[in-house]
Tab-separated table of C-alpha atoms and ligand atoms in Angstrom:
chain	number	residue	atom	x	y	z
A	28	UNK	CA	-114.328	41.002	5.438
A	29	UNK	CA	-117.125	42.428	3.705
A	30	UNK	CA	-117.905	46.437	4.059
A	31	UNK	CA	-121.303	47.263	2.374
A	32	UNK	CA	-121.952	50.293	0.416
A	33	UNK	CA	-124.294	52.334	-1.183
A	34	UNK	CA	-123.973	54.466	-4.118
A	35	UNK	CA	-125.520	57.499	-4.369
A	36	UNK	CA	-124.976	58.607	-8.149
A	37	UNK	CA	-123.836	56.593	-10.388
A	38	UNK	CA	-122.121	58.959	-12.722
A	39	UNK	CA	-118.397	59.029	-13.513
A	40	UNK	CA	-117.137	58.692	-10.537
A	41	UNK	CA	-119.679	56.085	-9.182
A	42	UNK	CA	-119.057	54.011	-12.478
A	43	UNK	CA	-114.978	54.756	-11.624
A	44	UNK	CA	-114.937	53.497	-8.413
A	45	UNK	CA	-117.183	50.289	-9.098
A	46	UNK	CA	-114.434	49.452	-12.337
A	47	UNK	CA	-111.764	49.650	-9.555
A	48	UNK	CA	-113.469	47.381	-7.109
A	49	UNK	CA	-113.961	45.003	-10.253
A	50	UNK	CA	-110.534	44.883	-10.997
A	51	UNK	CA	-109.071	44.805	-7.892
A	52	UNK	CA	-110.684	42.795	-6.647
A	53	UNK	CA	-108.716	39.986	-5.242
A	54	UNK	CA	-106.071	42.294	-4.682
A	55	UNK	CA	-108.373	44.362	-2.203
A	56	UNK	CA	-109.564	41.449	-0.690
A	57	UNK	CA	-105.840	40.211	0.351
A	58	UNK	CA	-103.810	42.679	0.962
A	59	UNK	CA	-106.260	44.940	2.891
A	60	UNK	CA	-109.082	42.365	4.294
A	61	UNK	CA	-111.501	44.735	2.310
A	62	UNK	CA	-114.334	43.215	0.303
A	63	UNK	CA	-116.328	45.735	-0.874
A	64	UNK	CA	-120.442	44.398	-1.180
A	65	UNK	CA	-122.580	47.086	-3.286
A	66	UNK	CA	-125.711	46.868	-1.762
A	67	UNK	CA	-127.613	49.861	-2.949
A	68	UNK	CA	-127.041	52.200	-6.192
A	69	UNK	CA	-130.009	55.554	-6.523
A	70	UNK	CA	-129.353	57.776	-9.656
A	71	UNK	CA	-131.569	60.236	-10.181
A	72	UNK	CA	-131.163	59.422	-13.951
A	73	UNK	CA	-130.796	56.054	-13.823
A	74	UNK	CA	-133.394	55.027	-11.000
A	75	UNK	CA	-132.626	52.868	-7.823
A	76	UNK	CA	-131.940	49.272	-6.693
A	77	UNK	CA	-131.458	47.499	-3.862
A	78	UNK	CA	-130.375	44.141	-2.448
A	79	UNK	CA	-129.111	43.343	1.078
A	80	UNK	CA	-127.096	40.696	0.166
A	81	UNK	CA	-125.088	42.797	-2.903
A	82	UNK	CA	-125.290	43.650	-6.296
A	83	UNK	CA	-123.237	42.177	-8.720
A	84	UNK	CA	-120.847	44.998	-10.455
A	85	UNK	CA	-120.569	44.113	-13.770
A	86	UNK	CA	-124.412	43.791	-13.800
A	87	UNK	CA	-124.592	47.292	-12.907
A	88	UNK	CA	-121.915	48.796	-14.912
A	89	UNK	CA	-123.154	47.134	-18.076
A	90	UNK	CA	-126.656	49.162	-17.563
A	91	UNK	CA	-124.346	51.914	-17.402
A	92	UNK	CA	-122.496	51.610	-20.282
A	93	UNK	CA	-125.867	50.263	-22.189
A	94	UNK	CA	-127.669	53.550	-21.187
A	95	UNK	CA	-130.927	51.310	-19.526
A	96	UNK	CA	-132.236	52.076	-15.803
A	97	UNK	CA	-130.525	50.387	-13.798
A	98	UNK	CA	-134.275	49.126	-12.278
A	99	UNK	CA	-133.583	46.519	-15.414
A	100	UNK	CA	-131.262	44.676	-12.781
A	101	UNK	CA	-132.785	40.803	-12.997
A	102	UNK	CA	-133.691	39.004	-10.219
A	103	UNK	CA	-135.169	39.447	-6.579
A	104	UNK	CA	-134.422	43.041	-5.771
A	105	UNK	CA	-136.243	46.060	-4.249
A	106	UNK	CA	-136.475	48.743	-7.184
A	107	UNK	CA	-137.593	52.252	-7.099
A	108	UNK	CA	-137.478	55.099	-4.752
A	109	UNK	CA	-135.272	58.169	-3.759
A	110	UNK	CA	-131.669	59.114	-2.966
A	111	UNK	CA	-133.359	59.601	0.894
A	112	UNK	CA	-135.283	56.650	0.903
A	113	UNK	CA	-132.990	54.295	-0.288
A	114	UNK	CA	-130.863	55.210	2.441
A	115	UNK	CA	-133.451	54.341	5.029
A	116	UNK	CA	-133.825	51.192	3.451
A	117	UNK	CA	-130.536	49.617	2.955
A	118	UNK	CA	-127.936	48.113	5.198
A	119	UNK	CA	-124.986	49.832	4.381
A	120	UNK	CA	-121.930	50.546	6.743
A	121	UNK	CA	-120.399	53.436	4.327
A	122	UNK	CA	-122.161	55.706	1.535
A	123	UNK	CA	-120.848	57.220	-0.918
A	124	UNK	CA	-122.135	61.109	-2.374
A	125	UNK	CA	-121.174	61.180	-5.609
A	126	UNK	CA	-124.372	63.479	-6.820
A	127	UNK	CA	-123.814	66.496	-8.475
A	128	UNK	CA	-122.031	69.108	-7.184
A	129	UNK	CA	-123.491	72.673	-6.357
A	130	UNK	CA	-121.337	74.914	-4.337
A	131	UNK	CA	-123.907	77.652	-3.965
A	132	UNK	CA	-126.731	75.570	-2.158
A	133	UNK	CA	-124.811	72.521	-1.218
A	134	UNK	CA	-127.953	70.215	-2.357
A	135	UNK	CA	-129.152	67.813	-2.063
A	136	UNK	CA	-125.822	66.548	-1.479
A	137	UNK	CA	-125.716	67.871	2.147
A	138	UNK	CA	-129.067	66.417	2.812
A	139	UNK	CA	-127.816	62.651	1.565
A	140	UNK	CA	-124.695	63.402	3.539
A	141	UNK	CA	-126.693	64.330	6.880
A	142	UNK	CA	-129.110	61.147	6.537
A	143	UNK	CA	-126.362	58.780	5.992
A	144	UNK	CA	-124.243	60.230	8.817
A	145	UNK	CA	-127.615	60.384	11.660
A	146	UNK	CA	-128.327	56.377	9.796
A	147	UNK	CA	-124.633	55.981	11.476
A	148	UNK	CA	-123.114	54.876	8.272
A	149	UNK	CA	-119.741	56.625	7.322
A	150	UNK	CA	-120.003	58.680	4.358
A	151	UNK	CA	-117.388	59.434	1.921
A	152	UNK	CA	-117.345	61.792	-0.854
A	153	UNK	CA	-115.753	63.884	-3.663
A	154	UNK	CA	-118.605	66.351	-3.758
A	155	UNK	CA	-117.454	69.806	-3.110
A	156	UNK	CA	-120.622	71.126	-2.301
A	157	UNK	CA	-121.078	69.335	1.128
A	158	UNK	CA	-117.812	69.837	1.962
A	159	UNK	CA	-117.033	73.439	0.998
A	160	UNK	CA	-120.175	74.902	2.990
A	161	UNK	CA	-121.105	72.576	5.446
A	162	UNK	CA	-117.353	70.579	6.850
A	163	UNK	CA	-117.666	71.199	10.273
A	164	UNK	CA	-121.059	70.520	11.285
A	165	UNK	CA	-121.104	67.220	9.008
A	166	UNK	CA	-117.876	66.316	10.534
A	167	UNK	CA	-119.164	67.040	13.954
A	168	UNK	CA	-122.166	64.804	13.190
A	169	UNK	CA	-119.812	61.841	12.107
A	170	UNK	CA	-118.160	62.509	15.419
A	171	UNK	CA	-121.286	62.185	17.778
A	172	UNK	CA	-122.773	59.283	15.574
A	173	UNK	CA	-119.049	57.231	16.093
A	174	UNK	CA	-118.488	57.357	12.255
A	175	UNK	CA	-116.173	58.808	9.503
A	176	UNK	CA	-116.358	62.023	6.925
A	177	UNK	CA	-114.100	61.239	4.163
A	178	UNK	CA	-113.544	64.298	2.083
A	179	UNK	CA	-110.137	63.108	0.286
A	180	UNK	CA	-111.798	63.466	-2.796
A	181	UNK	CA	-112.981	67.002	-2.573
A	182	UNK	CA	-109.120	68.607	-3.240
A	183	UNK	CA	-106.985	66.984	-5.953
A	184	UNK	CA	-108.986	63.750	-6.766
A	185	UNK	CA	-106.864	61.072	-5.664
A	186	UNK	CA	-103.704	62.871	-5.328
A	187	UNK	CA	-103.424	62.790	-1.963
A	188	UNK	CA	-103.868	66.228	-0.253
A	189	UNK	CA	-106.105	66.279	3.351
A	190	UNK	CA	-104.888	62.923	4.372
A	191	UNK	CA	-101.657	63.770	3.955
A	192	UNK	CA	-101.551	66.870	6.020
A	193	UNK	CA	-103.500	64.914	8.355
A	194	UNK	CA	-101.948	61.727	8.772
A	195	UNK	CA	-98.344	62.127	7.328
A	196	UNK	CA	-97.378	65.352	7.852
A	197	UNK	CA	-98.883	65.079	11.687
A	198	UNK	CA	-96.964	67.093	14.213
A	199	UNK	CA	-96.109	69.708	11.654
A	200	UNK	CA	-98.336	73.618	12.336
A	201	UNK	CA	-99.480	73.930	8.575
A	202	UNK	CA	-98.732	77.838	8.028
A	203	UNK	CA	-99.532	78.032	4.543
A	204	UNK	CA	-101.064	76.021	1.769
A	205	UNK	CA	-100.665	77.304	-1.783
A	206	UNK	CA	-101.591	75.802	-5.037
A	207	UNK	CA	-103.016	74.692	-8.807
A	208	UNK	CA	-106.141	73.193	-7.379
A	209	UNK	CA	-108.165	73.630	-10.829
A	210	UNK	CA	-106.895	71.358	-13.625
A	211	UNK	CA	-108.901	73.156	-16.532
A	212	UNK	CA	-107.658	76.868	-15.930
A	213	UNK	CA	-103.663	75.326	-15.256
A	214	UNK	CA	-104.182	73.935	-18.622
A	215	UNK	CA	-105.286	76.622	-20.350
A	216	UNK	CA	-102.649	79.219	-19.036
A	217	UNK	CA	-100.275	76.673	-20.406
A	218	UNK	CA	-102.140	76.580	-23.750
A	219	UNK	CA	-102.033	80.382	-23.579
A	220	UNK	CA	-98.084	80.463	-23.051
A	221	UNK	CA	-97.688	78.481	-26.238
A	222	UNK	CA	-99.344	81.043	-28.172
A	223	UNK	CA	-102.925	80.499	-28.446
A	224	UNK	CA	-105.810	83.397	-27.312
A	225	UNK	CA	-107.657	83.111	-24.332
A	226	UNK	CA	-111.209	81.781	-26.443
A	227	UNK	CA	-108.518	79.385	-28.092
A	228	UNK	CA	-107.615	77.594	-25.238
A	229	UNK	CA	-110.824	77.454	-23.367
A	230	UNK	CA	-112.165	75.578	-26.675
A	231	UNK	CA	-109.923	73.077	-26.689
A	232	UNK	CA	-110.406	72.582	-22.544
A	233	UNK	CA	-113.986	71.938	-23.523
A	234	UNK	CA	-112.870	69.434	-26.631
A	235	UNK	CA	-110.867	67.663	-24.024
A	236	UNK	CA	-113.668	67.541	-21.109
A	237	UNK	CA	-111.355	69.614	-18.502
A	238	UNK	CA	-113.749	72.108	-18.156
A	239	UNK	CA	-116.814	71.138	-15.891
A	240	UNK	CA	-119.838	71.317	-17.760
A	241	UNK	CA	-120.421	75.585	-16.867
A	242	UNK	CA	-117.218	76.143	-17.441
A	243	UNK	CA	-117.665	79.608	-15.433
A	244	UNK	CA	-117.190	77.684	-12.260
A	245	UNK	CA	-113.509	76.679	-13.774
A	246	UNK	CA	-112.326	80.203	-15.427
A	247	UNK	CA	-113.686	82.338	-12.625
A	248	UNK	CA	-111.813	80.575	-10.084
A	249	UNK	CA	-115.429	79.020	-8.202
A	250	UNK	CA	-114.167	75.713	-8.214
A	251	UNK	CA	-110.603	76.433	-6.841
A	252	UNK	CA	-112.533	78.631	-4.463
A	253	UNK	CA	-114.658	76.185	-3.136
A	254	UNK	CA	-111.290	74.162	-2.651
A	255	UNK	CA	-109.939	76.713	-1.163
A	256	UNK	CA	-112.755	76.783	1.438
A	257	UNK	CA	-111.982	73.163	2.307
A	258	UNK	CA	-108.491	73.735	2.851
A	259	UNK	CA	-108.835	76.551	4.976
A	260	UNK	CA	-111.103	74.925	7.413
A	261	UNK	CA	-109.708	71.481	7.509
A	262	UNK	CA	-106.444	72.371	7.688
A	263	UNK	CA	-106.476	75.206	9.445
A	264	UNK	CA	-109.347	74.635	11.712
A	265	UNK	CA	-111.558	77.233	10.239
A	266	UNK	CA	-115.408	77.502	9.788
A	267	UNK	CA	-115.492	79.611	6.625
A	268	UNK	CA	-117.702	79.613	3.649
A	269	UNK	CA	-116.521	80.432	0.089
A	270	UNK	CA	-117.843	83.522	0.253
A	271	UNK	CA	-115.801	84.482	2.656
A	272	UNK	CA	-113.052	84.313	0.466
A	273	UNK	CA	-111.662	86.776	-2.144
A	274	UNK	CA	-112.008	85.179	-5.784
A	275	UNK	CA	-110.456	86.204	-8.595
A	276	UNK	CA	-110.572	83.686	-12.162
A	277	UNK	CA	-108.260	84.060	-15.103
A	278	UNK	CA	-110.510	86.115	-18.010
A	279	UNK	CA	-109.150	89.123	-17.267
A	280	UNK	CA	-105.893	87.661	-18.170
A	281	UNK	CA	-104.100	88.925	-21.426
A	282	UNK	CA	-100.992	87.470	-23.680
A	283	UNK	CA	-99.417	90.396	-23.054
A	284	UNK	CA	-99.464	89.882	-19.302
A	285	UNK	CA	-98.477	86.083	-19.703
A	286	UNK	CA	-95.203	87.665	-21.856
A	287	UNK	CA	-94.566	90.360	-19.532
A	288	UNK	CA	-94.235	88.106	-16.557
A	289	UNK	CA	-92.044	85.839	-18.900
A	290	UNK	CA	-89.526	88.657	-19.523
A	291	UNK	CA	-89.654	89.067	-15.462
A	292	UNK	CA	-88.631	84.742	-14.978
A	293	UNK	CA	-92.009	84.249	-13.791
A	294	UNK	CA	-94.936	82.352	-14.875
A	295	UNK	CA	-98.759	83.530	-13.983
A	296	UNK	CA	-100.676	80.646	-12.257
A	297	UNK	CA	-104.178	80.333	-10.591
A	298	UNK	CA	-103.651	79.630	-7.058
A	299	UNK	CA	-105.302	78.917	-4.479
A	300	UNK	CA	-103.654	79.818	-1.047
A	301	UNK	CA	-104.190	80.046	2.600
A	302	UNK	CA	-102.290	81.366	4.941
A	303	UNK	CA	-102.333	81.451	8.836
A	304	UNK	CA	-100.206	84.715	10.388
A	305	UNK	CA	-99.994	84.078	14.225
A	306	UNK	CA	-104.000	83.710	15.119
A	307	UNK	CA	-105.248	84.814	11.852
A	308	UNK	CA	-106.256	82.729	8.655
A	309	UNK	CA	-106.142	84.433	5.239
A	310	UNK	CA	-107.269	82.670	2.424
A	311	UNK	CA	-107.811	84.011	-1.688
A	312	UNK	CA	-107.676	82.465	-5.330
A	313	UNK	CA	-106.075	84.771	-7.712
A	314	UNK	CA	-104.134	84.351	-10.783
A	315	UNK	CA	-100.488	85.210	-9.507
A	316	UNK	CA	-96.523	85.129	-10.660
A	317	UNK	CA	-94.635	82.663	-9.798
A	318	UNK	CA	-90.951	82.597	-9.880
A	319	UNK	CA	-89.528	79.951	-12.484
A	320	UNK	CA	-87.769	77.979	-10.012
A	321	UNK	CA	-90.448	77.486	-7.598
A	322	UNK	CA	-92.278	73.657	-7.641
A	323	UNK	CA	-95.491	75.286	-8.283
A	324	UNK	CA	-94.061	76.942	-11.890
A	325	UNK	CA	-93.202	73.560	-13.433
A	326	UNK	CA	-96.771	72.381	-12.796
A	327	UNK	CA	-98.150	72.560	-16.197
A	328	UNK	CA	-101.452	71.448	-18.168
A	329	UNK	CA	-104.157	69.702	-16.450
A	330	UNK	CA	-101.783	68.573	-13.607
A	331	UNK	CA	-102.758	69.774	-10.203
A	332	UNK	CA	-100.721	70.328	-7.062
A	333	UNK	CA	-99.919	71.812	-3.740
A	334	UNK	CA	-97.213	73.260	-1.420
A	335	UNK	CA	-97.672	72.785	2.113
A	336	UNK	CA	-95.396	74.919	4.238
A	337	UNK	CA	-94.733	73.445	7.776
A	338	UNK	CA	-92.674	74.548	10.581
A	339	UNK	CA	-90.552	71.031	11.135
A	340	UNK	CA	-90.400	69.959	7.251
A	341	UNK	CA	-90.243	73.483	5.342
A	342	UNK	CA	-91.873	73.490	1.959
A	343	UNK	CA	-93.494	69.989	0.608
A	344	UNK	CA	-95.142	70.065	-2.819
A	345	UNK	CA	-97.355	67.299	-3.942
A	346	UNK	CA	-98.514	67.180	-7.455
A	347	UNK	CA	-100.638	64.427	-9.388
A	348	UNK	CA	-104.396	64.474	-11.504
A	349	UNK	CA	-106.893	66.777	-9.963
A	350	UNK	CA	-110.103	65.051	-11.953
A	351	UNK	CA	-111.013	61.725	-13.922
A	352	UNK	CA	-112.854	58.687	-13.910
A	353	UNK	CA	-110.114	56.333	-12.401
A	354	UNK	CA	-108.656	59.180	-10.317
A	355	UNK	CA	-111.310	60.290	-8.569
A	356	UNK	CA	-112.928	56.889	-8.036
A	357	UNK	CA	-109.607	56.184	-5.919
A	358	UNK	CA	-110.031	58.725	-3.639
A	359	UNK	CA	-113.333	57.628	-2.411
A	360	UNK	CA	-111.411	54.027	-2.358
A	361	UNK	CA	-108.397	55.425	0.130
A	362	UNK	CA	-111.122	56.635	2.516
A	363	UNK	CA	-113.456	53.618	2.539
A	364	UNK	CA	-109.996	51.684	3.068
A	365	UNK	CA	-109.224	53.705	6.332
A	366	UNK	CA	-112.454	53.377	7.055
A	367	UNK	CA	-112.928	49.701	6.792
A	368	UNK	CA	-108.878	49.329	8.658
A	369	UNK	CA	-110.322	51.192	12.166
A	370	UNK	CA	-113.582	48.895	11.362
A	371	UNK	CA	-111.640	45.958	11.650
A	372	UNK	CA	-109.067	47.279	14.307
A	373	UNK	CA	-112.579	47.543	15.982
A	374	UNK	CA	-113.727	44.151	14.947
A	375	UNK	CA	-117.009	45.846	12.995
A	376	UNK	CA	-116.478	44.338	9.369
A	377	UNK	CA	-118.916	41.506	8.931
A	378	UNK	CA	-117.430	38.146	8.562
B	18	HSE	N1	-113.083	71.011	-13.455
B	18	HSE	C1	-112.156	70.734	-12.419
B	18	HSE	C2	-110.770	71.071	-12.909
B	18	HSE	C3	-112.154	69.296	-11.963
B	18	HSE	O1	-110.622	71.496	-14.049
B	18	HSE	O2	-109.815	70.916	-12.155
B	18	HSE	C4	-113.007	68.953	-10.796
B	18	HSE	O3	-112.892	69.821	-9.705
């Protein structure tokens, strides 16, 4: 069945997700019923196009890749136009925000995300921004308006994280969630306990693309923070905003601390963590020791991960990729999946 959707961004992660419904695309089609129709792609770069009936992938990742507006698209197609107005002028069932992210304003993510959701599509996302400052009210939107907030991609990438507490470890009380939640910073603390200095590591983060392109918002923690933020309140139930939360990044630490916490059997990671203590929710992102034997300490490099602690299961650690093309492209997937299963438990999809 088919499930329309519109891009908005066509970055990375846009270009990511569209390889994935290229290439799996039979698979997607018979195992899970889901046929995923493009029908609208806005990039503020790239410009905007539009066709009811769907765009043809390949078309539009070959623009991509050629570095041409993708308003080059041949054929009988509306061109032109806004994020905002393409979304009041296509016919998609789920959207996808895969803009920028900008965890200090939230724009103009949020404002995509709110149009889409009062349009009565579904929206799903990896954007942090949205999602860090704005979770409960977009979620309660999605509620009235009968839809779906995906945020899998927000925490982790693809590793699954927010589904999981939500769907498999259901029945569990969540006390505490504690983790690696920023691949760059993991990565260089490893880099750091092989030898190399602090400006040594952070270079080579940037050769390697880990670091987001300020890499401020990795090293001072901003980006686990904003993580952290989503974690608290969809786990936990909370309504706070990142700066709310105590933030502390990893400049301030020093080879010597790395080797004096190495003579102690521990290892210094940034973590993310929050914490519920009969009615009250703590949450903070600070570099801390870990003790060698604990999941958390073997986590090393760009490698991401989380320990859930759960009153009926005890500790559970996931760990997988927190960022890439591929990876992050598949968490948008999972959601529009669930999405499109309740539309066909519904009977929705089109035929
Ligand atoms: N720059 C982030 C990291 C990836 O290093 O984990 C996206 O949040």
């Amino acid at each position: 069945m088919q499930h329309r959707i519109a891009l908005l961004g066509f970055g990375t992660v846009g270009q990511g997700l569209c390889e994935i419904f290229r290439d799996k695309r039979d698979e997607l089609a018979t195992q899970y019923g889901f046929e995923p129709i493009v029908v609208a792609v806005s990039d503020l770069r790239m410009g905007t196009v539009v066709s009811d009936s769907g765009l043809d992938v390949n078309r539009l990742l070959d623009l991509a890749a050629a570095g041409t507006s993708l308003e080059e698209y041949p054929g009988d197609v509306r061109r032109g136009g806004d994020a905002l107005s393409t979304l009041a002028n296509c016919n998609a069932d789920s959207m996808c925000e895969l803009t920028f992210t900008d965890v200090k304003t939230g724009e103009p993510a949020t404002s995509h995300v709110r149009a889409a959701l009062q349009a009565g599509m579904n929206v799903v996302t990896s954007n942090k921004g949205p999602a860090a400052l704005f979770y409960r009210e977009l979620e309660q939107l999605a509620r009235e308006k009968g839809v779906r907030f995906g945020i899998e991609g927000t925490v982790m990438s693809g590793t699954p994280v927010l589904n999981l507490a939500r769907l498999n470890l259901a029945g569990n009380r969540i006390t505490a969630a504690r983790g690696i939640l920023n691949g760059t910073t993991n990565y260089m603390l490893s880099e750091m306990e092989a030898g190399k200095s602090y400006d040594e590591a952070l270079a080579t983060a940037q050769k390697l693309g880990y670091a987001e392109a300020d890499p401020t918002a990795d090293v001072d923690g901003l980006d686990a923070l904003a993580k952290v933020t989503i974690l608290a309140n969809v786990l936990m139930g909370e309504n706070l905003r990142p700066s709310d939360i105590p933030c502390e990044g990893i400049r301030g630490i020093t080879p010597e601390d790395i080797e004096a916490a190495r003579a102690d059997g521990k290892r210094y990671k940034l973590l993310g963590e929050v914490r519920r203590e009969g009615s009250k929710v703590t949450a903070r992102v600070a570099p801390m020791q870990v003790e060698l034997n604990h999941p958390l300490a073997g986590v090393m490099g760009a490698t991401n991960a989380v320990t859930f602690s759960c009153d009926l299961l005890g500790d559970v650690t996931v760990n997988g990729p927190g960022a890439g093309r591929t990876e992050t492209g598949y968490s948008l997937l999972v959601d529009l999946l669930e999405i499109h299963r309740e539309m066909l438990s519904r009977g929705e999809a089109l035929a």
